[in-house]
XYZ file of N, CA, C and O in Angstrom:
452
model
N 69.717 59.697 -163.880
C 71.082 59.083 -163.407
C 70.490 58.494 -161.888
O 69.666 59.178 -161.573
N 70.899 57.561 -161.616
C 70.875 56.763 -160.969
C 71.455 57.568 -159.777
O 72.307 58.400 -159.497
N 70.791 56.976 -158.374
C 71.509 57.596 -157.233
C 72.854 56.756 -156.854
O 73.048 55.791 -157.134
N 73.892 57.516 -156.293
C 75.053 56.726 -156.100
C 75.044 55.847 -154.838
O 74.221 55.765 -153.846
N 75.775 54.913 -154.797
C 75.765 53.830 -153.758
C 76.567 54.409 -152.461
O 77.397 55.149 -152.817
N 76.011 54.230 -151.520
C 76.422 54.764 -150.296
C 76.707 53.563 -149.014
O 77.520 53.706 -148.547
N 76.127 52.119 -149.457
C 76.637 51.409 -148.520
C 77.191 49.881 -149.394
O 76.455 49.521 -150.243
N 77.814 49.275 -148.920
C 78.368 48.047 -149.292
C 78.301 47.141 -148.313
O 79.018 47.160 -147.648
N 77.272 46.118 -148.727
C 77.379 45.187 -147.562
C 77.793 43.452 -148.343
O 76.793 42.934 -148.833
N 78.941 43.368 -148.198
C 79.376 42.082 -148.353
C 79.932 40.844 -147.318
O 80.554 40.176 -147.517
N 78.941 41.089 -146.149
C 79.384 39.755 -145.206
C 78.842 38.616 -145.630
O 77.870 38.196 -146.130
N 80.053 37.823 -145.283
C 79.755 36.296 -145.551
C 80.070 36.078 -147.148
O 79.598 35.130 -147.541
N 80.480 36.884 -147.791
C 80.765 36.630 -149.449
C 82.024 35.619 -149.812
O 82.079 35.634 -150.637
N 82.907 35.446 -148.785
C 84.020 34.618 -149.262
C 84.748 35.311 -150.048
O 85.250 34.383 -151.303
N 84.957 36.753 -150.078
C 85.719 37.179 -150.975
C 87.446 36.936 -151.355
O 88.251 36.809 -152.005
N 88.172 36.580 -149.618
C 89.324 36.000 -149.717
C 90.109 37.613 -150.239
O 89.599 38.537 -150.133
N 91.304 37.397 -150.151
C 92.330 38.625 -150.857
C 92.401 38.807 -152.054
O 92.245 40.178 -152.247
N 91.995 38.033 -153.310
C 91.763 38.117 -154.405
C 90.469 39.093 -154.417
O 90.865 40.188 -155.311
N 89.522 39.048 -153.863
C 88.449 39.786 -154.534
C 88.221 40.827 -153.574
O 87.525 42.116 -153.659
N 89.309 41.097 -152.542
C 89.083 42.150 -151.437
C 89.808 43.442 -152.475
O 89.614 44.493 -152.337
N 90.909 42.655 -153.374
C 91.496 43.742 -154.310
C 90.393 44.682 -155.096
O 90.596 45.608 -155.483
N 89.489 43.778 -155.667
C 88.611 44.201 -156.595
C 87.436 45.130 -156.047
O 87.144 46.233 -156.270
N 87.191 44.878 -154.708
C 86.429 45.733 -153.900
C 87.086 47.178 -153.302
O 86.563 48.351 -153.094
N 88.462 46.633 -152.924
C 89.303 47.876 -152.539
C 89.175 49.025 -154.052
O 89.026 50.148 -153.712
N 88.970 48.290 -155.225
C 89.283 49.390 -156.147
C 87.761 50.059 -156.355
O 87.852 51.182 -156.775
N 86.805 48.859 -155.980
C 85.368 49.603 -156.019
C 85.347 50.911 -155.126
O 84.965 51.976 -155.060
N 86.045 50.867 -153.850
C 85.792 51.799 -153.206
C 86.303 53.254 -153.376
O 86.017 54.174 -153.065
N 87.609 53.057 -154.062
C 88.364 54.132 -154.291
C 87.643 54.606 -155.389
O 87.696 55.980 -155.559
N 86.864 54.283 -156.181
C 86.171 54.823 -157.411
C 84.398 55.400 -157.018
O 83.898 55.454 -158.075
N 84.284 54.948 -155.783
C 82.853 55.207 -155.061
C 83.479 56.392 -154.352
O 82.820 55.844 -152.821
N 83.240 57.533 -154.249
C 83.382 58.578 -153.302
C 81.800 58.773 -152.305
O 82.455 58.919 -151.312
N 81.384 58.229 -152.848
C 80.049 58.362 -152.001
C 79.575 57.257 -150.994
O 78.524 57.605 -150.188
N 80.213 56.157 -151.026
C 80.286 55.178 -149.875
C 80.868 55.339 -148.419
O 81.535 56.072 -148.454
N 79.657 55.391 -147.666
C 79.767 55.892 -145.892
C 80.109 54.366 -145.705
O 80.440 54.701 -144.306
N 79.641 53.681 -145.756
C 79.413 52.254 -144.933
C 79.567 50.782 -145.804
O 79.137 50.484 -146.530
N 80.619 50.074 -144.932
C 81.391 48.902 -145.726
C 81.133 48.153 -144.570
O 82.032 48.057 -143.580
N 80.688 46.639 -145.113
C 80.502 45.569 -144.186
C 81.581 44.395 -145.028
O 80.989 43.723 -145.833
N 82.626 44.265 -144.401
C 83.305 43.224 -145.016
C 83.560 41.798 -143.819
O 84.510 41.090 -143.857
N 82.816 41.768 -143.304
C 82.539 40.949 -141.853
C 82.574 39.445 -142.677
O 81.929 38.916 -143.636
N 83.369 38.650 -142.120
C 83.650 37.393 -142.446
C 83.907 36.756 -143.924
O 83.077 36.288 -144.601
N 84.814 37.475 -144.316
C 85.562 37.210 -145.570
C 86.603 36.210 -145.928
O 86.944 36.665 -147.248
N 87.371 35.706 -144.974
C 88.759 35.296 -145.136
C 89.949 36.195 -145.637
O 90.499 35.695 -146.262
N 89.358 37.731 -145.436
C 90.481 38.434 -146.053
C 91.682 38.484 -145.057
O 91.779 38.640 -143.385
N 92.687 38.241 -145.424
C 94.161 37.807 -145.027
C 95.195 39.071 -144.780
O 94.598 39.990 -145.197
N 96.134 39.180 -144.695
C 97.010 40.154 -144.744
C 96.948 40.957 -146.017
O 96.987 42.472 -146.076
N 97.351 40.154 -146.818
C 97.292 41.008 -148.402
C 96.183 41.568 -148.546
O 95.963 42.877 -149.205
N 94.704 41.232 -148.270
C 93.678 41.639 -148.442
C 93.367 43.310 -147.686
O 92.967 44.040 -148.047
N 93.921 42.706 -146.230
C 94.037 44.064 -145.703
C 94.683 45.051 -146.287
O 94.596 46.460 -146.134
N 95.930 44.757 -146.707
C 96.806 45.933 -147.510
C 96.064 46.984 -148.356
O 96.003 48.063 -148.475
N 95.166 46.144 -149.381
C 94.560 46.662 -150.238
C 93.447 47.441 -149.723
O 93.265 48.640 -150.474
N 92.885 46.856 -149.178
C 91.853 47.446 -148.157
C 92.288 48.981 -147.612
O 91.274 50.054 -147.546
N 93.093 48.633 -146.651
C 93.586 49.862 -146.244
C 94.075 51.126 -147.328
O 93.998 52.347 -147.142
N 94.837 50.522 -148.420
C 94.965 51.661 -149.582
C 94.150 52.306 -149.634
O 94.054 53.611 -149.800
N 92.858 51.339 -150.082
C 91.405 52.225 -150.775
C 90.966 53.158 -149.181
O 90.424 54.467 -149.640
N 91.037 52.712 -148.039
C 90.728 53.410 -146.857
C 91.364 54.962 -147.034
O 90.715 55.800 -146.953
N 92.728 54.814 -147.173
C 93.398 56.559 -147.379
C 92.807 57.150 -148.267
O 92.670 58.426 -148.089
N 92.073 56.624 -148.947
C 91.610 57.645 -150.247
C 90.049 57.690 -150.508
O 89.765 57.716 -151.392
N 89.300 57.346 -149.308
C 88.028 57.332 -149.191
C 87.463 57.913 -148.094
O 87.008 57.430 -147.359
N 87.757 59.109 -147.997
C 87.521 59.826 -146.747
C 85.654 59.861 -146.536
O 85.508 60.304 -145.094
N 84.878 59.635 -147.229
C 83.501 59.402 -147.081
C 83.237 58.329 -146.345
O 82.299 58.245 -145.222
N 84.087 57.031 -145.787
C 83.738 56.011 -144.897
C 83.770 56.375 -144.122
O 84.970 56.646 -143.202
N 82.480 56.187 -143.074
C 82.406 56.572 -141.831
C 82.218 54.946 -140.381
O 82.526 55.144 -139.681
N 81.862 54.000 -141.458
C 81.597 52.780 -140.542
C 82.397 51.763 -141.387
O 82.401 51.562 -143.129
N 83.053 50.762 -140.867
C 84.166 49.735 -141.445
C 83.924 48.520 -140.757
O 84.322 48.745 -139.513
N 83.270 47.367 -141.308
C 83.114 46.229 -140.215
C 84.233 45.133 -141.004
O 84.078 44.818 -142.216
N 85.355 44.954 -140.492
C 85.977 43.888 -140.771
C 86.494 42.752 -139.732
O 87.396 42.093 -140.005
N 85.650 42.660 -139.648
C 85.507 41.728 -137.910
C 85.055 40.105 -138.844
O 84.989 39.875 -140.109
N 85.993 38.876 -138.401
C 85.695 37.594 -138.885
C 86.644 37.267 -140.041
O 86.340 36.754 -140.900
N 88.127 37.964 -139.680
C 88.570 37.961 -140.982
C 90.081 37.120 -140.311
O 90.005 36.830 -139.015
N 91.061 37.279 -140.993
C 92.266 36.711 -140.439
C 93.441 37.572 -141.022
O 94.644 36.743 -141.382
N 93.661 38.686 -140.948
C 94.558 39.464 -141.468
C 95.794 39.618 -140.045
O 96.775 40.134 -140.880
N 95.644 39.412 -139.172
C 96.456 39.368 -138.125
C 97.156 41.062 -137.865
O 96.780 41.748 -138.426
N 98.079 40.963 -137.048
C 98.794 42.041 -136.847
C 99.401 43.003 -138.057
O 98.989 44.157 -138.181
N 100.114 42.125 -138.897
C 100.493 42.921 -140.085
C 99.355 43.844 -140.733
O 99.748 45.035 -141.142
N 98.453 42.993 -140.849
C 97.377 43.461 -141.782
C 96.290 44.592 -140.655
O 96.036 45.814 -141.436
N 96.551 44.464 -139.673
C 95.819 45.434 -138.832
C 96.468 46.711 -138.387
O 96.166 48.096 -138.739
N 98.067 46.597 -138.883
C 98.984 47.766 -138.654
C 98.665 48.471 -139.983
O 98.681 49.930 -139.970
N 98.579 48.241 -141.227
C 98.491 48.641 -142.218
C 97.090 49.591 -141.988
O 96.746 50.502 -142.408
N 95.734 48.823 -141.680
C 94.795 49.466 -141.263
C 94.854 50.466 -140.471
O 93.922 51.786 -140.841
N 95.453 50.296 -139.574
C 95.486 51.511 -138.539
C 96.308 52.496 -139.206
O 95.819 53.786 -138.828
N 97.040 52.517 -139.719
C 97.539 53.638 -140.344
C 97.138 54.223 -141.306
O 97.244 55.653 -141.295
N 96.210 53.592 -142.091
C 95.102 54.223 -142.994
C 94.231 54.773 -142.482
O 93.982 56.119 -142.683
N 93.642 54.548 -141.324
C 92.761 54.812 -140.306
C 92.995 56.535 -139.745
O 92.489 57.097 -139.669
N 94.670 56.404 -139.561
C 95.004 57.647 -138.855
C 94.877 58.817 -140.243
O 95.152 60.070 -139.447
N 94.703 58.473 -141.421
C 94.604 59.637 -142.399
C 92.981 59.531 -142.871
O 92.475 60.677 -143.597
N 92.127 58.952 -142.167
C 91.294 59.332 -142.482
C 89.858 59.788 -141.417
O 89.494 58.946 -140.362
N 89.613 61.022 -141.084
C 89.303 61.663 -140.336
C 87.628 61.242 -140.082
O 87.116 61.415 -138.782
N 87.052 60.557 -141.103
C 85.731 60.434 -141.035
C 85.276 59.302 -140.324
O 84.017 59.382 -140.016
N 86.036 58.068 -140.120
C 85.853 56.823 -139.747
C 85.645 57.184 -138.505
O 86.352 57.616 -137.529
N 84.204 56.680 -137.889
C 83.912 56.749 -136.593
C 83.305 55.754 -135.822
O 83.166 55.256 -134.735
N 83.135 54.343 -137.044
C 82.832 53.236 -136.456
C 83.813 52.017 -137.561
O 83.995 52.160 -138.133
N 84.321 51.546 -136.332
C 85.492 50.200 -136.665
C 84.886 49.046 -136.145
O 85.319 49.173 -135.037
N 85.206 48.204 -136.477
C 85.144 46.588 -135.961
C 85.976 45.588 -136.732
O 86.387 45.627 -137.897
N 86.689 45.115 -135.706
C 87.737 44.186 -136.205
C 87.584 42.792 -135.133
O 88.748 42.186 -135.142
N 86.611 42.527 -135.038
C 86.205 41.509 -133.959
C 86.914 40.283 -134.148
O 86.670 39.932 -135.539
N 87.801 39.187 -133.736
C 87.780 38.088 -133.797
C 88.657 38.003 -135.560
O 88.349 37.063 -136.202
N 89.654 39.140 -135.277
C 90.511 39.257 -136.869
C 91.991 38.801 -136.581
O 92.892 39.426 -137.420
N 92.118 38.085 -135.406
C 93.137 37.440 -135.027
C 94.562 38.744 -134.936
O 95.788 38.536 -135.553
N 93.960 39.503 -134.315
C 95.168 40.725 -133.909
C 95.299 40.823 -132.405
O 94.455 40.300 -131.769
N 96.889 41.175 -132.377
C 97.259 41.177 -131.147
C 97.566 42.077 -130.149
O 96.666 43.428 -130.610
N 97.926 42.105 -128.781
C 98.078 42.874 -127.919
C 98.735 44.602 -128.492
O 98.227 45.599 -128.286
N 99.657 44.228 -129.568
C 100.290 45.442 -129.981
C 99.371 46.212 -130.714
O 99.527 47.469 -130.687
N 98.726 45.388 -131.788
C 97.656 46.335 -132.610
C 96.848 47.078 -131.683
O 95.976 48.069 -131.951
N 96.026 46.382 -130.837
C 95.146 46.899 -130.003
C 95.678 48.289 -128.923
O 94.855 49.305 -128.857
N 96.965 48.226 -128.849
C 97.253 49.583 -128.180
C 97.555 50.622 -129.090
O 97.256 51.818 -128.557
N 98.036 50.339 -130.158
C 97.734 51.111 -131.252
C 96.670 51.882 -131.570
O 96.405 53.080 -131.698
N 95.605 50.924 -131.603
C 94.202 51.508 -132.054
C 93.469 52.487 -130.556
O 93.051 53.280 -130.847
N 94.196 52.048 -129.567
C 93.826 52.803 -128.404
C 94.260 54.222 -128.269
O 93.667 55.366 -128.121
N 95.431 54.302 -128.809
C 96.534 55.500 -128.958
C 95.518 56.407 -130.266
O 94.829 57.667 -130.045
N 94.915 55.812 -131.256
C 94.081 56.277 -132.197
C 92.935 57.023 -131.707
O 92.756 58.140 -131.775
N 92.409 56.089 -130.945
C 91.191 56.662 -130.307
C 91.380 57.734 -129.270
O 90.569 58.725 -129.011
N 92.415 57.924 -128.563
C 92.731 59.079 -127.782
C 92.869 60.505 -128.610
O 92.644 61.480 -128.140
N 93.476 60.075 -129.659
C 93.502 61.218 -130.697
C 92.661 61.737 -131.252
O 91.934 62.102 -131.903
């Protein structure tokens, strides 16, 4: 048997929301994955929602990069709610993903807890 996949690097893969759904399904079925890079993939609100759902069921993920996407505050809210249920996540990147000060404030509260 082969070794399980522990890292998923799809940076610049241009996934969009449709392929984000497939990626989310893969993450839910891959319990050994710890590192996920989805930087610069055109992920919008709907894609962020499915990634958030996968994150809730993927406690092994310790690093998630969602920088340079366009999921905005609604997508960020879903992601942040999922993160609050994933105690293993220690690195989260969401730079330049069109989130506002309200989402940043929620993130700061999560970091304090």
